[in-house]
Short mmCIF file of C-alpha atoms in Angstrom, two decimals:
data_model
loop_
_atom_site.label_atom_id
_atom_site.label_comp_id
_atom_site.label_asym_id
_atom_site.label_seq_id
_atom_site.Cartn_x
_atom_site.Cartn_y
_atom_site.Cartn_z
CA MET G 1139 81.72 7.73 -111.44
CA SER G 1140 78.94 5.40 -110.16
CA THR G 1141 76.66 6.68 -107.41
CA PRO G 1142 77.08 5.32 -104.04
CA THR G 1143 74.83 2.79 -102.59
CA SER G 1144 73.79 2.20 -98.99
CA ALA G 1145 75.69 -0.79 -97.61
CA ASN G 1146 72.65 -2.95 -96.52
CA SER G 1147 70.70 -2.44 -99.89
CA LYS G 1148 70.16 -5.60 -101.46
CA TYR G 1149 69.09 -4.12 -104.88
CA GLY G 1150 71.64 -1.55 -105.18
CA VAL G 1151 69.12 1.60 -104.83
CA SER G 1152 71.33 4.80 -104.70
CA ARG G 1153 71.20 6.86 -101.96
CA ARG G 1154 70.05 9.83 -104.46
CA ASP G 1155 67.13 7.70 -105.67
CA ALA G 1156 66.22 6.87 -102.09
CA SER G 1157 66.21 10.27 -101.15
CA LYS G 1158 64.31 11.43 -104.26
CA ALA G 1159 61.57 8.90 -103.41
CA GLN G 1160 61.18 10.10 -99.89
CA ARG G 1161 60.79 13.61 -100.77
CA TRP G 1162 58.15 12.24 -103.31
CA LEU G 1163 56.55 10.47 -100.19
CA ASP G 1164 56.47 13.80 -98.29
CA VAL G 1165 54.77 15.60 -101.27
CA LEU G 1166 52.12 12.97 -101.54
CA LEU G 1167 51.44 13.01 -97.81
CA LEU G 1168 51.02 16.56 -97.86
CA PHE G 1169 48.28 16.34 -100.47
CA ALA G 1170 47.08 13.21 -99.11
CA ILE G 1171 45.88 14.94 -95.74
CA PRO G 1172 43.84 17.69 -97.09
CA GLY G 1173 42.57 15.37 -99.75
CA TYR G 1174 41.50 12.76 -97.24
CA LEU G 1175 39.70 15.36 -95.03
CA PHE G 1176 37.97 17.04 -98.05
CA ILE G 1177 36.28 13.74 -99.22
CA ASN G 1178 35.04 13.29 -95.89
CA LEU G 1179 33.76 16.68 -95.44
CA PHE G 1180 32.63 17.48 -98.78
CA THR G 1181 30.79 15.15 -101.76
CA LEU G 1182 32.71 14.34 -104.70
CA HIS G 1183 31.24 17.34 -106.30
CA GLY G 1184 32.17 19.82 -103.65
CA VAL G 1185 28.86 19.87 -101.80
CA PRO G 1186 29.59 20.04 -97.91
CA HIS G 1187 28.23 17.43 -95.60
CA LEU G 1188 25.96 18.39 -92.76
CA ILE G 1189 28.15 17.21 -89.73
CA VAL G 1190 26.25 17.93 -86.58
CA SER G 1191 29.04 18.63 -84.00
CA ASP G 1192 29.99 21.53 -81.50
CA ASP G 1193 31.18 23.64 -84.03
CA GLY G 1194 27.60 24.31 -85.12
CA LEU G 1195 27.27 26.51 -81.72
CA PHE G 1196 30.22 28.57 -82.54
CA VAL G 1197 29.03 29.14 -86.17
CA LEU G 1198 25.81 30.24 -84.70
CA ASP G 1199 27.48 32.61 -82.34
CA SER G 1200 29.58 34.19 -85.14
CA LEU G 1201 26.32 34.91 -87.11
CA ARG G 1202 24.70 36.62 -84.00
CA MET G 1203 27.77 38.52 -83.83
CA GLY G 1204 27.05 39.58 -87.42
CA GLU G 1205 23.88 40.94 -86.20
CA GLY G 1206 25.78 43.19 -83.58
CA LEU G 1207 24.99 41.05 -80.82
CA ARG G 1208 27.75 40.57 -77.96
CA ILE G 1209 28.80 37.30 -76.53
CA TYR G 1210 27.94 36.77 -72.93
CA ARG G 1211 25.55 39.80 -72.95
CA ASP G 1212 23.25 39.11 -75.69
CA PHE G 1213 23.80 35.36 -76.08
CA PHE G 1214 25.16 32.53 -73.95
CA GLN G 1215 28.40 31.10 -74.04
CA PHE G 1216 30.83 29.87 -71.50
CA ASN G 1217 33.79 29.70 -73.50
CA ALA G 1218 36.45 31.86 -74.75
CA PRO G 1219 35.30 33.66 -77.96
CA GLY G 1220 38.19 33.12 -80.10
CA ILE G 1221 36.63 30.52 -82.31
CA ASP G 1222 33.44 32.67 -82.80
CA TYR G 1223 35.98 35.34 -84.08
CA ILE G 1224 37.23 32.63 -86.65
CA PHE G 1225 33.89 31.88 -88.18
CA ARG G 1226 32.98 35.46 -88.08
CA ILE G 1227 36.03 36.37 -90.14
CA ALA G 1228 35.40 33.37 -92.52
CA PHE G 1229 31.90 34.69 -93.12
CA GLY G 1230 33.29 38.18 -93.50
CA LEU G 1231 35.73 36.94 -96.10
CA PHE G 1232 33.57 34.34 -98.24
CA GLY G 1233 30.01 35.17 -97.10
CA ILE G 1234 27.35 33.23 -95.50
CA HIS G 1235 27.38 29.90 -97.32
CA THR G 1236 26.95 26.44 -96.06
CA TRP G 1237 30.28 25.36 -97.22
CA VAL G 1238 32.27 28.10 -95.09
CA PRO G 1239 32.42 25.93 -91.77
CA ALA G 1240 33.59 22.93 -93.79
CA LEU G 1241 36.39 25.00 -95.28
CA VAL G 1242 37.46 26.03 -91.73
CA ASN G 1243 37.23 22.55 -90.69
CA LEU G 1244 39.61 21.46 -93.71
CA VAL G 1245 42.08 24.20 -92.99
CA LEU G 1246 42.40 23.57 -89.34
CA GLY G 1247 42.64 19.75 -89.68
CA THR G 1248 45.20 20.36 -92.31
CA SER G 1249 47.07 22.41 -90.30
CA LEU G 1250 47.13 20.43 -87.14
CA SER G 1251 48.47 17.57 -89.10
CA TYR G 1252 51.31 19.41 -90.44
CA VAL G 1253 52.47 20.56 -87.40
CA ALA G 1254 52.10 17.22 -85.88
CA LEU G 1255 54.21 15.56 -88.79
CA TYR G 1256 57.05 18.10 -88.00
CA LEU G 1257 57.04 17.40 -84.41
CA CYS G 1258 56.91 13.70 -85.01
CA ARG G 1259 59.91 14.12 -87.29
CA ARG G 1260 61.63 15.61 -84.55
CA LEU G 1261 61.34 12.55 -82.17
CA MET G 1262 61.16 9.48 -84.37
CA PRO G 1263 62.14 8.03 -87.81
CA ARG G 1264 60.32 9.29 -90.85
CA ARG G 1265 58.09 6.22 -91.57
CA TRP G 1266 57.15 6.22 -87.77
CA ALA G 1267 56.50 9.88 -88.24
CA ILE G 1268 54.04 9.36 -91.14
CA LEU G 1269 52.28 6.67 -89.65
CA THR G 1270 51.70 8.30 -86.57
CA THR G 1271 50.33 11.48 -88.46
CA ALA G 1272 48.16 9.14 -90.82
CA LEU G 1273 46.52 7.78 -87.27
CA PHE G 1274 45.89 11.07 -86.04
CA VAL G 1275 44.05 12.33 -89.44
CA VAL G 1276 41.76 9.14 -89.45
CA PHE G 1277 41.42 8.15 -85.83
CA ILE G 1278 41.61 11.33 -83.79
CA TYR G 1279 40.58 14.16 -86.16
CA GLY G 1280 38.74 12.37 -88.74
CA ARG G 1281 36.73 10.56 -86.35
CA TRP G 1282 34.74 13.65 -85.05
CA LEU G 1283 35.56 16.17 -87.84
CA ASP G 1284 34.37 19.05 -85.29
CA ALA G 1285 36.07 22.24 -85.60
CA THR G 1286 35.77 23.16 -82.31
CA HIS G 1287 37.79 25.57 -80.02
CA HIS G 1288 39.77 22.76 -78.27
CA TRP G 1289 41.65 22.07 -81.80
CA PHE G 1290 42.34 25.71 -82.03
CA SER G 1291 44.07 26.05 -78.71
CA LEU G 1292 45.99 22.88 -79.22
CA LEU G 1293 47.23 24.25 -82.35
CA ALA G 1294 48.50 27.44 -80.70
CA ILE G 1295 50.12 25.24 -78.05
CA LEU G 1296 51.70 23.01 -80.72
CA LEU G 1297 53.16 25.83 -82.62
CA ALA G 1298 54.58 27.10 -79.23
CA ILE G 1299 56.35 23.94 -78.78
CA VAL G 1300 57.82 24.25 -82.37
CA ILE G 1301 59.10 27.64 -81.63
CA LEU G 1302 60.68 26.77 -78.29
CA ILE G 1303 62.50 23.22 -79.70
CA PRO G 1304 65.47 25.25 -81.58
CA GLY G 1305 66.17 27.52 -78.54
CA ARG G 1306 64.73 29.04 -75.48
CA SER G 1307 65.75 32.60 -75.70
CA PRO G 1308 64.00 35.52 -74.37
CA LEU G 1309 62.66 36.41 -77.75
CA ARG G 1310 61.54 32.77 -78.38
CA ALA G 1311 59.89 32.57 -74.75
CA VAL G 1312 57.86 35.84 -75.98
CA ILE G 1313 56.75 34.35 -79.13
CA ALA G 1314 55.75 31.18 -77.42
CA GLY G 1315 54.05 33.08 -74.47
CA GLY G 1316 51.95 35.00 -77.05
CA LEU G 1317 50.84 31.95 -78.71
CA ILE G 1318 49.84 30.33 -75.14
CA GLY G 1319 47.92 33.55 -74.89
CA ILE G 1320 46.11 32.89 -78.27
CA ALA G 1321 45.30 29.29 -76.99
CA ALA G 1322 43.71 31.01 -73.82
CA PHE G 1323 41.71 33.05 -76.10
CA PHE G 1324 40.12 29.74 -77.48
CA THR G 1325 40.10 27.63 -74.46
CA GLN G 1326 40.81 29.52 -71.45
CA THR G 1327 41.71 26.51 -69.13
CA ALA G 1328 43.90 25.04 -71.90
CA GLY G 1329 46.03 28.37 -71.73
CA THR G 1330 46.27 28.05 -68.23
CA ALA G 1331 47.32 24.42 -68.53
CA ALA G 1332 49.82 24.83 -71.25
CA TRP G 1333 51.43 27.98 -69.29
CA LEU G 1334 52.13 25.80 -66.54
CA ALA G 1335 53.43 22.85 -68.52
CA PHE G 1336 55.90 25.12 -70.41
CA SER G 1337 57.02 26.70 -67.10
CA ILE G 1338 57.90 23.18 -65.79
CA SER G 1339 59.33 22.45 -69.07
CA LEU G 1340 61.74 25.40 -68.91
CA PHE G 1341 62.75 24.58 -65.26
CA TYR G 1342 63.51 20.77 -66.49
CA GLU G 1343 66.11 21.81 -68.99
CA ARG G 1344 69.31 21.18 -67.42
CA VAL G 1345 71.58 23.69 -69.13
CA PRO G 1346 74.19 26.06 -67.92
CA LEU G 1347 72.97 29.77 -67.23
CA PRO G 1348 74.94 32.59 -66.14
CA SER G 1349 72.48 33.10 -63.10
CA ALA G 1350 69.20 32.36 -61.86
CA ARG G 1351 68.02 35.53 -63.19
CA ALA G 1352 68.12 34.38 -66.86
CA MET G 1353 65.82 31.62 -66.02
CA LEU G 1354 63.31 34.10 -64.38
CA ARG G 1355 63.79 36.40 -67.46
CA ARG G 1356 62.52 33.57 -69.82
CA GLN G 1357 59.78 32.42 -67.33
CA ALA G 1358 58.70 36.12 -67.20
CA SER G 1359 58.70 36.64 -70.83
CA LEU G 1360 56.54 33.54 -71.18
CA LEU G 1361 53.99 34.67 -68.74
CA VAL G 1362 53.73 38.44 -69.52
CA SER G 1363 53.65 38.03 -73.35
CA GLY G 1364 50.87 35.39 -72.93
CA ILE G 1365 48.60 37.62 -70.60
CA LEU G 1366 49.40 40.66 -72.86
CA VAL G 1367 48.29 38.80 -76.03
CA TRP G 1368 45.23 37.47 -74.12
CA PHE G 1369 44.30 41.10 -73.04
CA LEU G 1370 44.73 42.44 -76.42
CA LEU G 1371 42.60 39.85 -77.99
CA SER G 1372 40.01 40.11 -75.31
CA ALA G 1373 39.86 43.93 -75.27
CA SER G 1374 36.62 44.31 -77.27
CA THR G 1375 34.92 41.70 -75.20
CA LEU G 1376 36.06 43.14 -71.87
CA MET G 1377 34.99 46.85 -73.18
CA HIS G 1378 31.81 46.03 -74.30
CA VAL G 1379 30.60 43.42 -71.51
CA GLY G 1380 32.90 44.13 -68.70
CA TRP G 1381 35.52 42.03 -66.55
CA ARG G 1382 32.90 40.74 -64.33
CA THR G 1383 30.78 39.05 -66.83
CA VAL G 1384 33.76 37.44 -68.55
CA TRP G 1385 35.01 36.18 -65.33
CA TYR G 1386 31.58 34.66 -64.45
CA PHE G 1387 30.93 33.02 -67.69
CA GLN G 1388 34.46 31.95 -68.22
CA VAL G 1389 35.43 30.85 -64.69
CA VAL G 1390 32.51 30.41 -62.41
CA PHE G 1391 29.79 29.37 -64.47
CA PRO G 1392 31.62 26.42 -66.04
CA ARG G 1393 32.83 25.26 -62.75
CA GLY G 1394 29.45 25.40 -61.22
CA TYR G 1395 27.05 24.17 -63.67
CA GLU G 1396 28.67 22.75 -66.76
CA LEU G 1397 28.53 18.95 -66.62
CA ARG G 1398 28.12 17.41 -70.15
CA VAL G 1399 26.06 14.34 -69.12
CA ASP G 1400 25.03 13.73 -72.71
CA THR G 1401 28.68 13.40 -73.89
CA ASN G 1402 30.53 12.48 -70.89
CA PRO G 1403 31.91 8.85 -71.48
CA LEU G 1404 31.93 7.55 -68.09
CA LEU G 1405 28.47 8.61 -67.44
CA THR G 1406 26.81 7.78 -70.56
CA LEU G 1407 28.16 4.27 -70.53
CA GLY G 1408 27.28 4.12 -66.66
CA HIS G 1409 23.73 3.81 -67.35
CA VAL G 1410 24.30 0.37 -69.18
CA PHE G 1411 27.50 -1.01 -67.81
CA PRO G 1412 27.97 -3.71 -67.05
CA ARG G 1413 24.62 -5.41 -67.91
CA SER G 1414 24.98 -5.24 -71.53
CA LEU G 1415 27.08 -3.20 -74.12
CA SER G 1416 26.60 -3.16 -77.89
CA PHE G 1417 29.72 -3.35 -80.21
CA VAL G 1418 29.88 0.36 -80.64
CA GLN G 1419 29.63 0.83 -76.79
CA TRP G 1420 32.57 -1.52 -76.51
CA GLU G 1421 34.51 0.16 -79.04
CA ASN G 1422 33.72 3.40 -76.91
CA VAL G 1423 35.09 1.84 -73.86
CA LEU G 1424 38.37 0.98 -75.46
CA PHE G 1425 38.80 4.11 -77.06
CA TYR G 1426 38.21 5.98 -73.60
CA LEU G 1427 40.71 3.81 -71.94
CA ILE G 1428 43.34 4.40 -74.71
CA LEU G 1429 42.60 8.01 -74.59
CA VAL G 1430 43.21 8.15 -70.64
CA CYS G 1431 45.96 5.74 -70.37
CA THR G 1432 48.13 6.59 -72.85
CA THR G 1433 49.24 9.88 -71.54
CA PRO G 1434 51.06 8.59 -68.54
CA ILE G 1435 52.03 5.36 -70.32
CA ALA G 1436 53.83 7.36 -73.06
CA VAL G 1437 55.45 9.60 -70.82
CA TYR G 1438 56.92 6.70 -68.55
CA LEU G 1439 57.94 4.83 -71.75
CA LEU G 1440 59.85 8.06 -73.18
CA TRP G 1441 61.48 8.69 -69.99
CA THR G 1442 62.59 5.08 -68.91
CA SER G 1443 63.79 4.51 -72.61
CA ARG G 1444 65.14 7.72 -73.72
CA LEU G 1445 65.27 10.92 -71.64
CA ARG G 1446 66.65 9.16 -68.42
CA ASN G 1447 69.38 7.54 -70.33
CA LYS G 1448 70.27 10.96 -72.26
CA SER G 1449 70.01 9.03 -75.49
CA CYS G 1450 68.58 11.96 -77.48
CA SER G 1451 69.75 15.33 -78.36
CA ALA G 1452 68.94 18.34 -76.47
CA ASP G 1453 66.39 19.55 -78.91
CA GLN G 1454 64.82 16.08 -78.81
CA GLN G 1455 64.70 16.38 -74.88
CA MET G 1456 62.96 19.64 -74.82
CA ALA G 1457 60.67 18.57 -77.44
CA ALA G 1458 59.61 15.35 -75.53
CA ALA G 1459 59.42 17.48 -72.27
CA LEU G 1460 57.34 20.00 -73.64
CA LEU G 1461 54.85 17.46 -75.50
CA ALA G 1462 54.84 15.28 -71.81
CA SER G 1463 54.16 18.34 -69.52
CA SER G 1464 51.70 19.57 -72.04
CA GLY G 1465 49.90 16.07 -72.79
CA LEU G 1466 49.90 15.43 -68.91
CA LEU G 1467 48.42 18.80 -67.93
CA LEU G 1468 45.85 19.06 -70.75
CA MET G 1469 44.59 15.53 -70.07
CA ALA G 1470 44.25 16.36 -66.26
CA GLU G 1471 42.24 19.46 -66.86
CA VAL G 1472 39.55 17.73 -68.90
CA VAL G 1473 39.46 14.48 -67.50
CA ALA G 1474 37.08 15.35 -64.88
CA ARG G 1475 34.61 17.02 -66.96
CA ALA G 1476 35.44 14.50 -69.86
CA THR G 1477 33.64 14.69 -73.21
CA TRP G 1478 34.70 12.71 -76.39
CA ILE G 1479 35.84 15.88 -78.06
CA ARG G 1480 37.92 17.09 -75.06
CA LEU G 1481 39.70 13.96 -74.97
CA TYR G 1482 40.28 13.46 -78.42
CA ALA G 1483 41.67 16.99 -78.89
CA ASP G 1484 43.96 16.87 -75.92
CA PHE G 1485 45.47 13.42 -77.05
CA LEU G 1486 47.69 14.44 -79.79
CA PRO G 1487 50.91 15.37 -77.55
CA SER G 1488 50.48 11.90 -76.09
CA MET G 1489 50.06 10.05 -79.05
CA ILE G 1490 53.27 11.60 -80.51
CA LEU G 1491 55.08 10.62 -77.34
CA PHE G 1492 53.80 7.22 -77.27
CA PHE G 1493 54.78 6.15 -80.96
CA ALA G 1494 58.00 7.98 -80.46
CA ALA G 1495 58.70 5.67 -77.53
CA ILE G 1496 57.57 2.65 -79.41
CA ALA G 1497 59.63 3.52 -82.40
CA TYR G 1498 62.50 3.83 -79.92
CA LEU G 1499 61.77 0.52 -78.36
CA LEU G 1500 61.64 -1.31 -81.69
CA GLN G 1501 64.59 0.08 -83.47
CA ARG G 1502 66.85 -3.02 -82.64
CA ARG G 1503 64.15 -5.24 -83.87
CA PRO G 1504 63.63 -4.31 -87.67
CA ALA G 1505 61.72 -7.22 -88.36
CA LEU G 1506 58.99 -6.70 -85.72
CA SER G 1507 59.25 -3.07 -86.54
CA ARG G 1508 58.05 -3.83 -89.88
CA LEU G 1509 55.41 -6.10 -88.93
CA VAL G 1510 53.88 -3.41 -86.26
CA LEU G 1511 54.29 -0.59 -89.02
CA LEU G 1512 52.36 -3.01 -91.64
CA ALA G 1513 49.74 -3.84 -89.14
CA LEU G 1514 49.14 -0.32 -88.11
CA TRP G 1515 49.19 0.73 -91.90
CA SER G 1516 46.45 -1.99 -92.74
CA VAL G 1517 44.12 -0.85 -89.88
CA THR G 1518 44.52 2.77 -90.70
CA ILE G 1519 43.87 2.14 -94.52
CA ILE G 1520 40.98 0.13 -93.77
CA SER G 1521 39.56 2.38 -91.03
CA GLY G 1522 39.76 5.43 -93.43
CA ILE G 1523 38.19 3.56 -96.26
CA ARG G 1524 35.38 2.41 -93.91
CA GLN G 1525 35.07 5.97 -92.58
CA THR G 1526 34.77 7.66 -95.94
CA ARG G 1527 32.27 5.12 -97.44
CA PHE G 1528 30.08 5.68 -94.42
CA ASN G 1529 30.19 9.40 -94.76
CA HIS G 1530 29.50 9.37 -98.27
CA ALA G 1531 26.73 6.68 -97.94
CA THR G 1532 24.91 8.71 -94.93
CA HIS G 1533 24.81 11.91 -96.77
CA ILE G 1534 23.38 11.17 -100.02
CA ASP G 1535 20.42 13.67 -100.01
CA ILE G 1536 21.59 16.84 -101.87
CA ALA G 1537 19.57 19.94 -101.09
CA SER G 1538 19.34 23.40 -102.44
CA LEU G 1539 18.65 25.91 -99.26
CA PRO G 1540 18.98 29.83 -98.86
CA THR G 1541 22.76 29.70 -98.14
CA GLY G 1542 23.88 27.05 -100.57
CA TRP G 1543 23.91 23.45 -101.29
CA ILE G 1544 24.06 20.98 -98.52
CA ALA G 1545 24.53 17.01 -98.19
CA LEU G 1546 22.28 15.51 -95.76
CA SER G 1547 20.84 12.04 -94.70
CA PRO G 1548 17.47 11.13 -96.05
CA GLN G 1549 15.92 11.66 -92.52
CA ASP G 1550 17.35 15.06 -92.45
CA GLY G 1551 16.47 16.10 -96.05
CA GLU G 1552 12.88 15.81 -95.25
CA GLU G 1553 13.11 18.41 -92.53
CA PHE G 1554 15.09 20.79 -94.02
CA ARG G 1555 13.16 21.13 -97.19
CA THR G 1556 9.90 21.39 -95.40
CA LEU G 1557 11.22 24.13 -93.30
CA ALA G 1558 12.96 25.72 -96.32
CA LYS G 1559 9.36 26.09 -97.62
CA LEU G 1560 7.74 27.69 -94.42
CA THR G 1561 10.44 30.07 -93.70
CA HIS G 1562 12.20 32.79 -95.10
CA PRO G 1563 15.96 33.95 -94.61
CA GLY G 1564 15.80 36.37 -91.58
CA ASP G 1565 12.98 34.82 -90.04
CA LEU G 1566 12.99 34.28 -86.17
CA PHE G 1567 13.01 30.67 -85.52
CA PHE G 1568 13.84 28.47 -82.48
CA GLN G 1569 15.63 24.91 -82.45
CA ALA G 1570 15.64 24.21 -78.81
CA PHE G 1571 18.01 21.32 -78.92
CA GLY G 1572 20.27 21.81 -81.90
CA VAL G 1573 21.59 24.54 -83.93
CA ASP G 1574 22.19 22.72 -87.26
CA LEU G 1575 19.18 24.36 -88.84
CA TYR G 1576 20.12 28.05 -88.64
CA LEU G 1577 22.77 28.57 -91.17
CA PRO G 1578 21.48 26.42 -93.92
CA LEU G 1579 17.91 27.99 -93.87
CA GLY G 1580 19.46 31.57 -92.92
CA VAL G 1581 16.99 31.96 -90.09
CA ARG G 1582 17.67 33.56 -86.69
CA SER G 1583 17.41 32.66 -83.07
CA PRO G 1584 15.71 35.04 -80.89
CA VAL G 1585 16.77 33.46 -77.30
CA TYR G 1586 19.83 34.10 -75.17
CA MET G 1587 20.57 30.39 -74.72
CA ASP G 1588 20.38 28.87 -78.14
CA TYR G 1589 21.00 25.16 -77.11
CA LEU G 1590 18.84 24.23 -74.34
CA ARG G 1591 19.84 21.19 -72.48
CA GLN G 1592 18.07 18.90 -69.89
CA SER G 1593 20.72 19.65 -67.19
CA SER G 1594 21.83 22.08 -64.65
CA VAL G 1595 23.51 24.16 -67.28
CA THR G 1596 19.96 25.59 -68.38
CA ARG G 1597 19.54 27.98 -65.77
CA PRO G 1598 15.77 29.04 -64.58
CA GLU G 1599 16.79 32.37 -65.86
CA PHE G 1600 17.74 31.16 -69.29
CA LEU G 1601 14.43 29.27 -69.68
CA ALA G 1602 12.34 32.17 -68.70
CA ASN G 1603 14.00 34.32 -71.50
CA ALA G 1604 13.35 31.40 -74.02
CA ILE G 1605 9.47 31.73 -73.41
CA SER G 1606 9.61 35.43 -73.02
CA ALA G 1607 11.38 35.82 -76.45
CA LEU G 1608 9.18 33.31 -78.12
CA ARG G 1609 6.02 35.26 -76.62
CA ASN G 1610 7.34 38.78 -77.35
CA ASN G 1611 8.47 38.08 -81.04
CA HIS G 1612 5.57 35.98 -81.82
CA VAL G 1613 8.00 33.22 -83.45
CA HIS G 1614 5.67 31.20 -85.88
CA TYR G 1615 7.86 27.92 -85.88
CA VAL G 1616 9.75 25.91 -82.92
CA ILE G 1617 11.56 22.44 -83.33
CA LEU G 1618 11.60 20.27 -80.37
CA ARG G 1619 12.45 16.71 -79.65
CA PRO G 1620 10.54 14.04 -77.30
CA VAL G 1621 11.67 14.56 -73.58
CA SER G 1622 12.52 10.86 -73.62
CA GLU G 1623 15.32 11.60 -76.34
CA ILE G 1624 17.09 14.62 -74.59
CA THR G 1625 16.95 13.19 -70.97
CA PHE G 1626 20.48 11.72 -70.17
CA ASP G 1627 20.35 12.29 -66.38
CA PRO G 1628 17.12 10.83 -64.59
CA THR G 1629 17.74 13.32 -61.69
CA GLN G 1630 17.56 16.36 -63.99
CA GLY G 1631 14.61 15.13 -66.04
CA HIS G 1632 12.25 17.95 -65.12
CA VAL G 1633 14.59 21.00 -66.07
CA LEU G 1634 12.78 21.81 -69.32
CA ASP G 1635 9.17 21.05 -68.07
CA PRO G 1636 8.14 25.04 -68.06
CA LEU G 1637 9.03 25.26 -71.72
CA TYR G 1638 7.29 22.16 -72.83
CA THR G 1639 4.27 23.13 -70.80
CA TRP G 1640 4.20 26.55 -72.32
CA ILE G 1641 4.87 25.51 -75.82
CA GLU G 1642 2.06 22.71 -75.62
CA THR G 1643 -0.25 25.64 -74.64
CA HIS G 1644 0.52 27.87 -77.12
CA TYR G 1645 1.71 26.07 -80.07
CA MET G 1646 0.22 23.13 -81.83
CA LEU G 1647 2.17 20.09 -83.33
CA ALA G 1648 2.40 20.45 -87.02
CA GLN G 1649 4.69 17.41 -87.84
CA HIS G 1650 6.69 14.67 -86.93
CA PHE G 1651 9.76 14.28 -88.77
CA SER G 1652 11.62 11.11 -89.47
CA ASN G 1653 14.76 12.18 -87.85
CA GLY G 1654 12.83 12.47 -84.33
CA ASP G 1655 12.28 16.34 -84.75
CA GLN G 1656 8.99 17.65 -84.01
CA LEU G 1657 7.78 20.88 -85.71
CA TRP G 1658 5.51 23.14 -83.51
CA GLU G 1659 3.36 25.93 -84.98
CA LEU G 1660 2.06 28.83 -83.34
CA GLN G 1661 -1.69 28.62 -82.61
CA PRO G 1662 -3.89 31.42 -84.33
#
């Protein structure tokens, strides 16, 4: 008996062969995602790249936890502690090595991509789902390679969406609520936004219910399980530092003082716009507009094309409703305090919706659909190759440091090797405007606030603590940068003057590094 072929097949390719080819493509994609992330996080010999990003702050927090110190009480942080525990567990499992953060980054990016692929397959054809996932890996996650807490909270929220797609029973609501509680343990505001989004989506579902009590039961299951899981995860922190301290640093402090002028896209570009923008700055403007505008556009397109016309199944409607509400509220939560990593991390739900709508609108125009797919794949592949070549061309200096090998830029290599000769693992050391030196060198920070900023987030008491800690512990070496390089808002250009004045009085400038850092040595 001959194998049946599809009616529109010109070449007589059997359905069985086509299905086998699709399975092999899926397997290839499952290996290609971690493979691509690996070659951007490591050299071909497995040496981790030094990627200066926000996750370095949480790596240092986890190292300080290993010293027995407590978040909020013994060292500064205004984010939820979930990511600190992730790195602490990773170091506990594998030891304190330079490659551990890169491994966490790899696992996180792969997990997010797999969940994104699953959700894409729920809303769009296979070829569009694969493309959307590839776009996410190259342009969104791969652009920053920053294993920050925003990604972990988003992963928990996406998993909650996966749980609720097949059904909305009380048990599934409990599990989804627990995942929202986990999201709040990583990013407090994301957990709140996700709970509100899920509540709205459950009310949106137009299915017959025995009574309003059933709806309230699902809503209560979602809320109570989320709160319970958050309390269980936060119990240790609450017991050791107190609920007032947790409330102050997670709620009061960020609202009152935290404004990232140095990485806020609008404020940063506002200093030069519209006089003259470089190509990179124009690229940043374009990405900002895409990130901010895609969310409402995606929701509108999907609503007008599918949801309003009821042209998709109930599961697809719920998946779209959960992604739409989550995308809108997560983006609304960060847009007023925008940083690049926050915008990128909250963009994925909107990105999935946008390409689901595009795939639906192009389904009756196969020629145009193939052209768009080809163009987007071309851009994705070229950008992926370009990004990989850039990362490997940048990290060409391989250094052996106390906690392992690391790939650096030649400018950073000079600094790391010099400091490795001057310090020993366990020494007290202070890097005022960064945290990337602590793990590779195995040195410890003596101050309460590790990353000082020329802004209102550096409170006077934090500055006084830094000076006191340097004085009382006789810290031998300090790394500074010129004031002009750490001043992003001229109205706050004198916040760190007391620290600079004290260091210039008690330390002497020992060396200028080619990357801009300055080494100051304690005067005899």
